[in-house]
């Protein structure tokens, strides 16, 4: 095998046991969970690739920072340490901590979005989408078309389609667009990066129309490293230099710190707009807490201040993106297609290509997700018709998503290369018996966000 592997740039000081349940126990666990992996108990899972959000391993430096946490209600030292890091990396005039990313989105939407206004982005993450809608606004996804072709090797499949953005602004005008966004990396589109060239062009289009520009920065560090690896002129820049350039283009950002800042809880919201910041602070006090802690404990602020730098560490990022690419390559070597090129935080297996005999209304990606647990007690996440098929109220017919995917999201610094090999081997075994896999039907399905609580039966 020619696949290159990245040696982990850390050694292990504390371990947490995981247990491989027997095949009989796995079968029983699946039945009890109604064949929905969201309902499984974590103790019944050997390798958990459900999400990379808040699941990373903190470093010894972060745990030391936790002990330094200052729990003063106002003006804690922890806040000032976080402020020094946020000012240094992102460079906005004002910021607040929040308890996680969606709290920052909620506050930004509450302050800026009015009924029937639009917020364009490459692609909105689902909580961002929902927070804009909750204020009567309308999210719009204007990513390039290449994002929807799983085999296309475009290096920046998260890019905004500039022609679509210009046409969109021409159609709705500044009054209907309270602010514009871009998500780095594009989580909803496979963790694909946005180029600096595209970010500059997007910033210029927004600026020319007087539209404030906010970055959804959950995976800013992974995006910066993709820029370094793939964009001419950046090969010698450090991730932090690239980050500073990226954020200098925007008027502010919101961020889930549970991703690239490698903490278990936390978020940030920043802006250069003083009047807006006063409103943000008032909303924050109402919903989250005093502006120097924003819904977090002092110790959380300290862990975040350290994590913001660790997420930008070059050796870490080589390993991080290398690990995702390694898992994708091993899966591809077994003849199983994944979205190309590998994203930053996750590998997306194209389930309908392994299970062409299961029609979308019998949920091929769900079948594969259940089978991966059955085979190796590994938890992935269905991103297909269970999550996204929707009933068109006008025609009373079901619309199915273009892709039936199973996402394998990799928690940061948590699993080793052997764990990745184990996952790829389990998928290879499933492929060899793929013909025997069957579809599923709902025995219970709520109307909205049904993937979280639905129950199934095998067909
Ligand atoms: C996770 C995420 C969010 C929401 O953050 P939470 O911390 O889960 O509330 C928003 N945008 C993107 C791109 C994300 O990945």
XYZ file of C-alpha atoms and ligand atoms in Angstrom:
474
model
C 0.000 0.000 0.000
C 1.327 3.430 -0.967
C -0.902 5.405 1.358
C 1.102 7.870 3.421
C 0.389 8.103 7.098
C 1.026 10.988 9.460
C 2.720 10.011 12.740
C 0.803 11.563 15.641
C 2.747 14.648 16.844
C 1.939 13.865 20.481
C 2.273 11.041 22.947
C -0.400 9.787 25.295
C -0.443 10.753 28.966
C -3.984 9.878 30.012
C -6.012 7.050 28.526
C -9.728 6.365 28.462
C -10.752 2.723 28.033
C -13.023 1.727 25.191
C -14.600 -1.708 24.941
C -15.519 -3.742 21.883
C -18.900 -5.349 22.608
C -19.454 -8.886 21.309
C -21.448 -9.399 18.075
C -24.384 -10.578 20.199
C -24.257 -7.461 22.385
C -24.080 -5.241 19.289
C -27.145 -6.884 17.772
C -29.056 -6.395 21.030
C -27.907 -2.767 21.296
C -29.089 -2.060 17.738
C -32.491 -3.551 18.443
C -32.919 -1.559 21.662
C -31.863 1.611 19.810
C -34.488 1.059 17.082
C -31.617 0.806 14.556
C -30.825 4.501 15.056
C -27.186 5.036 16.079
C -28.087 8.368 17.742
C -29.990 6.323 20.353
C -27.093 3.982 21.168
C -25.336 4.256 24.511
C -21.802 5.625 24.175
C -20.513 2.720 26.283
C -21.653 0.314 23.560
C -19.474 2.053 20.952
C -15.855 1.155 20.219
C -14.923 3.927 17.745
C -17.229 6.960 17.776
C -17.134 8.985 14.542
C -20.570 10.572 14.981
C -19.131 14.106 15.174
C -15.921 16.090 15.608
C -17.781 18.689 17.694
C -16.657 19.005 21.307
C -15.224 15.479 21.177
C -11.516 16.308 20.835
C -8.789 15.486 23.356
C -7.455 18.468 25.284
C -3.701 18.801 25.760
C -1.753 18.799 29.011
C -1.386 22.591 28.529
C -5.166 22.964 28.278
C -5.728 20.903 31.400
C -3.151 23.063 33.176
C -5.074 26.129 31.938
C -8.283 24.638 33.376
C -6.626 24.715 36.821
C -5.699 28.386 36.316
C -9.331 29.289 35.590
C -10.482 32.430 37.410
C -14.160 32.092 38.336
C -14.722 35.775 39.170
C -18.113 36.852 37.851
C -16.792 39.944 36.074
C -13.403 40.848 34.624
C -11.798 37.477 35.381
C -8.135 36.911 34.467
C -9.385 34.034 32.298
C -11.315 36.493 30.124
C -8.268 38.699 29.646
C -6.130 35.713 28.670
C -8.793 34.729 26.134
C -9.013 38.343 24.909
C -5.263 38.441 24.298
C -5.508 35.292 22.129
C -8.626 36.428 20.240
C -7.137 39.890 19.567
C -3.854 38.373 18.424
C -5.342 35.820 16.008
C -8.559 37.424 14.740
C -7.940 41.149 15.210
C -11.509 42.448 15.593
C -12.303 45.460 17.774
C -14.916 43.728 19.946
C -15.788 40.165 20.905
C -17.783 38.111 23.392
C -17.514 34.462 24.422
C -20.677 32.334 24.077
C -21.487 28.835 25.316
C -21.257 27.420 21.793
C -21.488 28.373 18.119
C -25.268 28.448 17.790
C -25.519 30.943 20.672
C -23.299 33.328 18.697
C -25.509 32.769 15.619
C -28.642 33.358 17.657
C -27.343 36.681 18.993
C -26.078 37.868 15.601
C -29.413 36.955 13.968
C -31.407 38.584 16.780
C -29.449 41.822 16.295
C -29.419 41.953 12.483
C -32.090 39.814 10.779
C -35.606 41.113 10.117
C -38.642 39.441 8.490
C -38.105 38.478 4.843
C -34.459 39.495 4.727
C -31.898 37.204 3.117
C -28.493 36.025 4.315
C -26.274 34.577 1.557
C -23.383 32.184 2.228
C -21.507 29.433 0.403
C -23.548 26.981 2.509
C -25.123 27.607 5.890
C -24.626 25.007 8.595
C -27.974 23.705 9.888
C -28.001 25.712 13.148
C -27.047 28.902 11.262
C -29.828 28.238 8.772
C -32.307 27.655 11.610
C -31.248 30.777 13.572
C -31.749 32.999 10.504
C -35.162 31.420 9.874
C -36.106 31.785 13.544
C -35.917 35.589 13.047
C -38.077 35.435 9.903
C -35.047 35.590 7.598
C -34.114 33.403 4.653
C -30.733 31.694 4.258
C -29.338 31.246 0.712
C -26.617 28.770 -0.331
C -24.486 29.991 -3.247
C -21.578 27.522 -3.311
C -19.923 26.597 -6.647
C -21.587 23.730 -8.569
C -18.473 21.521 -8.219
C -19.447 21.094 -4.535
C -22.223 18.716 -5.581
C -20.067 16.383 -7.693
C -18.433 13.836 -5.339
C -15.718 12.817 -7.846
C -14.681 16.360 -8.804
C -11.157 17.110 -7.513
C -11.518 20.919 -7.332
C -9.082 21.996 -4.551
C -11.518 24.560 -3.074
C -14.955 23.029 -3.352
C -16.198 25.310 -0.544
C -15.813 28.428 -2.728
C -18.669 30.858 -3.190
C -19.997 31.098 -6.739
C -19.166 34.767 -7.375
C -21.547 35.117 -10.321
C -24.405 33.701 -8.234
C -23.532 36.070 -5.366
C -23.485 39.149 -7.625
C -26.794 38.152 -9.231
C -28.278 37.516 -5.786
C -27.265 40.944 -4.498
C -28.518 42.609 -7.696
C -31.861 40.843 -7.248
C -32.489 41.580 -3.545
C -30.395 44.698 -2.862
C -28.697 45.938 0.309
C -31.975 46.600 2.204
C -32.959 42.924 1.972
C -29.489 41.640 2.956
C -28.558 42.633 6.540
C -25.236 40.769 6.318
C -23.449 38.174 4.194
C -21.551 35.102 5.357
C -19.153 32.392 4.291
C -18.473 29.113 6.133
C -14.842 27.915 6.445
C -14.475 25.018 5.881
C -17.839 24.269 4.322
C -19.211 21.745 6.829
C -22.551 21.153 5.090
C -20.635 20.556 1.830
C -18.177 17.915 3.036
C -15.664 19.991 5.033
C -14.290 21.497 1.814
C -12.116 24.636 2.023
C -12.533 28.157 0.611
C -9.516 29.742 -1.116
C -8.062 33.093 -0.037
C -8.632 34.353 -3.568
C -12.337 33.514 -3.231
C -12.531 35.045 0.259
C -11.003 38.287 -1.070
C -13.436 38.402 -3.980
C -16.423 37.707 -1.700
C -15.287 40.438 0.727
C -14.953 42.880 -2.170
C -18.435 42.086 -3.522
C -20.006 42.550 -0.084
C -18.009 45.748 0.533
C -18.964 47.242 -2.833
C -22.633 46.760 -1.908
C -22.247 47.992 1.685
C -23.144 44.562 3.094
C -21.327 43.580 6.333
C -19.324 40.345 5.966
C -19.252 37.695 8.716
C -17.268 34.448 8.647
C -18.640 31.242 10.195
C -15.225 30.202 11.420
C -15.750 26.804 13.122
C -12.939 25.156 11.102
C -10.827 28.218 10.342
C -7.520 26.511 11.127
C -8.153 23.514 8.853
C -9.203 25.955 6.109
C -6.000 27.998 6.596
C -3.882 24.882 6.245
C -5.647 23.820 3.056
C -4.830 27.302 1.699
C -1.192 26.766 2.569
C -1.140 23.331 0.918
C -3.120 24.198 -2.204
C -2.960 27.921 -3.020
C -0.035 29.562 -4.771
C 1.675 32.250 -2.700
C 0.807 30.696 0.663
C 3.183 27.733 0.770
C 5.612 29.586 3.048
C 3.100 31.344 5.283
C 2.334 30.032 8.757
C -1.265 29.057 9.588
C -1.581 32.021 11.982
C -0.420 34.471 9.284
C -2.995 33.028 6.900
C -5.667 33.273 9.607
C -4.834 36.947 10.235
C -5.110 37.693 6.527
C -8.415 35.809 6.274
C -10.075 37.612 9.187
C -8.758 41.025 8.077
C -11.176 40.681 5.132
C -14.289 40.433 7.321
C -16.351 42.713 9.557
C -16.736 40.014 12.171
C -17.174 36.307 12.778
C -19.105 33.728 14.739
C -17.512 30.501 15.758
C -18.119 27.184 17.424
C -14.958 26.649 19.475
C -15.857 22.939 19.771
C -14.156 22.263 16.449
C -10.750 23.809 15.654
C -10.215 25.383 19.085
C -10.227 21.826 20.525
C -12.389 22.498 23.573
C -15.404 20.519 24.720
C -17.626 23.596 24.952
C -17.429 27.241 23.839
C -18.025 29.785 21.095
C -17.073 33.297 20.006
C -18.740 36.275 18.355
C -16.706 39.271 17.156
C -17.324 42.489 15.228
C -15.746 45.817 14.317
C -19.110 47.611 14.545
C -19.425 49.476 17.854
C -23.183 50.100 17.689
C -23.822 46.463 16.822
C -21.525 45.362 19.623
C -23.588 47.276 22.166
C -26.656 45.342 20.989
C -24.722 42.074 21.009
C -23.690 42.692 24.616
C -27.282 43.349 25.665
C -28.507 40.180 23.967
C -25.613 38.253 25.502
C -26.490 39.416 29.017
C -30.087 38.355 28.410
C -29.281 34.907 26.995
C -25.763 33.846 27.948
C -24.256 35.815 30.793
C -22.073 38.779 31.651
C -19.848 39.845 28.707
C -16.616 38.605 30.293
C -17.814 34.993 30.590
C -20.737 34.618 28.149
C -22.209 31.317 29.358
C -18.873 29.646 30.090
C -16.919 28.960 33.266
C -13.644 30.840 33.707
C -11.756 27.567 33.235
C -13.460 27.054 29.854
C -12.201 30.473 28.721
C -8.665 29.503 29.684
C -8.809 26.146 27.872
C -10.101 28.006 24.799
C -7.319 30.624 24.943
C -4.771 27.791 24.707
C -6.756 25.724 22.184
C -7.014 28.598 19.679
C -3.214 28.440 19.258
C -2.937 24.639 19.384
C -5.479 24.355 16.576
C -3.185 26.525 14.420
C -0.020 24.557 15.212
C 1.591 23.436 11.979
C 2.697 19.971 13.123
C -0.801 19.338 14.447
C -2.445 20.439 11.186
C -0.150 18.251 9.051
C -1.259 15.315 11.177
C -4.904 16.371 11.347
C -5.513 16.761 7.603
C -3.156 13.825 6.956
C -5.233 11.553 9.189
C -8.470 12.389 7.356
C -6.779 11.887 3.966
C -5.282 8.607 5.227
C -8.652 7.200 6.264
C -10.183 8.243 2.925
C -7.300 6.636 0.991
C -7.617 3.346 2.935
C -11.357 3.266 2.258
C -10.792 4.057 -1.440
C -8.127 1.301 -1.632
C -10.893 -1.117 -0.597
C -12.863 0.016 -3.664
C -15.295 2.191 -1.710
C -15.964 5.703 -3.056
C -15.804 8.792 -0.841
C -16.301 12.482 -1.604
C -13.115 13.746 -3.269
C -10.834 15.266 -2.212
C -11.027 14.305 1.487
C -12.379 17.167 3.615
C -10.728 18.489 6.755
C -12.720 16.910 9.531
C -14.553 13.977 8.001
C -14.692 11.315 5.321
C -17.988 10.982 3.452
C -18.711 7.484 2.123
C -20.974 7.438 -0.962
C -23.404 4.786 0.281
C -25.616 4.491 -2.797
C -22.596 3.341 -4.840
C -21.893 0.401 -2.490
C -25.589 -0.433 -2.106
C -27.079 0.299 -5.551
C -29.793 -2.319 -4.963
C -31.327 -0.325 -2.058
C -33.600 2.485 -3.347
C -33.399 5.879 -1.634
C -36.806 5.409 0.018
C -35.336 2.371 1.819
C -32.394 4.458 3.101
C -29.096 3.006 1.776
C -26.912 5.306 3.930
C -28.904 4.282 7.006
C -28.359 0.622 6.125
C -24.607 1.203 5.796
C -24.454 3.130 9.087
C -26.236 0.306 10.946
C -23.987 -2.281 9.297
C -20.819 -0.416 10.326
C -21.933 -0.609 13.928
C -22.852 -4.276 13.520
C -19.461 -5.064 11.969
C -17.131 -3.137 14.255
C -19.113 -1.203 16.916
C -18.174 1.922 14.916
C -20.601 4.867 14.888
C -20.888 7.020 11.776
C -23.679 9.402 10.830
C -26.270 9.026 8.079
C -26.377 12.099 5.837
C -28.915 11.038 3.262
C -32.624 10.534 2.927
C -33.289 9.975 6.632
C -31.805 13.410 7.369
C -32.831 15.352 4.277
C -35.729 13.799 2.320
C -38.716 16.119 2.611
C -42.327 16.025 1.623
C -43.294 18.722 -0.884
C -46.546 20.118 0.555
C -47.768 21.252 -2.886
C -47.310 18.009 -4.832
C -47.437 15.662 -1.806
C -44.389 13.815 -3.166
C -41.059 13.138 -1.497
C -37.938 15.009 -2.597
C -34.760 13.008 -2.035
C -31.244 14.471 -1.629
C -28.756 14.040 -4.487
C -26.284 12.076 -2.379
C -26.713 9.200 0.088
C -23.738 9.667 2.406
C -22.371 8.210 5.606
C -20.125 10.710 7.376
C -17.189 9.531 9.440
C -16.179 12.611 11.463
C -12.831 12.356 13.189
C -12.507 13.771 16.722
C -9.292 15.783 17.163
C -6.219 14.041 18.647
C -8.357 11.163 19.860
C -7.908 8.111 17.678
C -4.691 6.589 16.338
C -3.745 5.247 12.931
C -4.628 1.713 14.082
C -8.160 2.902 14.813
C -8.382 4.306 11.266
C -7.146 0.971 9.839
C -9.762 -0.821 11.899
C -12.520 1.399 10.447
C -11.322 0.902 6.854
C -11.092 -2.883 7.372
C -14.648 -2.995 8.736
C -15.916 -1.152 5.643
C -13.985 -3.502 3.339
C -15.676 -6.495 5.017
C -19.078 -4.868 4.575
C -18.361 -4.245 0.906
C -17.677 -7.950 0.323
C -21.176 -8.823 1.532
C -22.916 -5.632 0.362
C -25.367 -7.546 -1.856
C -26.961 -9.088 1.225
C -27.664 -5.784 2.957
C -31.283 -4.666 3.092
C -33.014 -1.353 3.460
C -34.923 0.021 6.448
C -38.353 1.429 7.118
C -39.510 3.864 9.789
C -41.531 2.589 12.715
C -41.514 6.126 14.181
C -40.538 9.412 12.527
C -41.106 12.915 13.923
C -41.942 15.638 11.400
C -38.794 17.715 11.851
C -35.136 16.786 12.450
C -36.259 13.180 12.357
C -32.786 11.603 12.206
C -32.193 12.280 15.911
C -35.100 10.290 17.299
C -36.513 8.125 14.474
C -36.947 4.391 15.012
C -36.477 1.772 12.268
C -37.070 -1.829 11.351
C -34.987 -3.805 8.862
C -36.804 -4.828 5.679
C -20.823 23.174 14.704
C -21.052 24.296 13.799
C -21.892 25.356 14.154
C -22.713 25.362 15.448
O -21.899 25.317 16.547
P -22.324 24.583 17.914
O -21.120 24.782 18.769
O -22.610 23.150 17.593
O -23.508 25.279 18.443
C -22.024 26.403 13.264
N -21.400 26.410 12.076
C -20.589 25.401 11.702
C -19.912 25.459 10.378
C -20.397 24.311 12.533
O -19.624 23.298 12.144
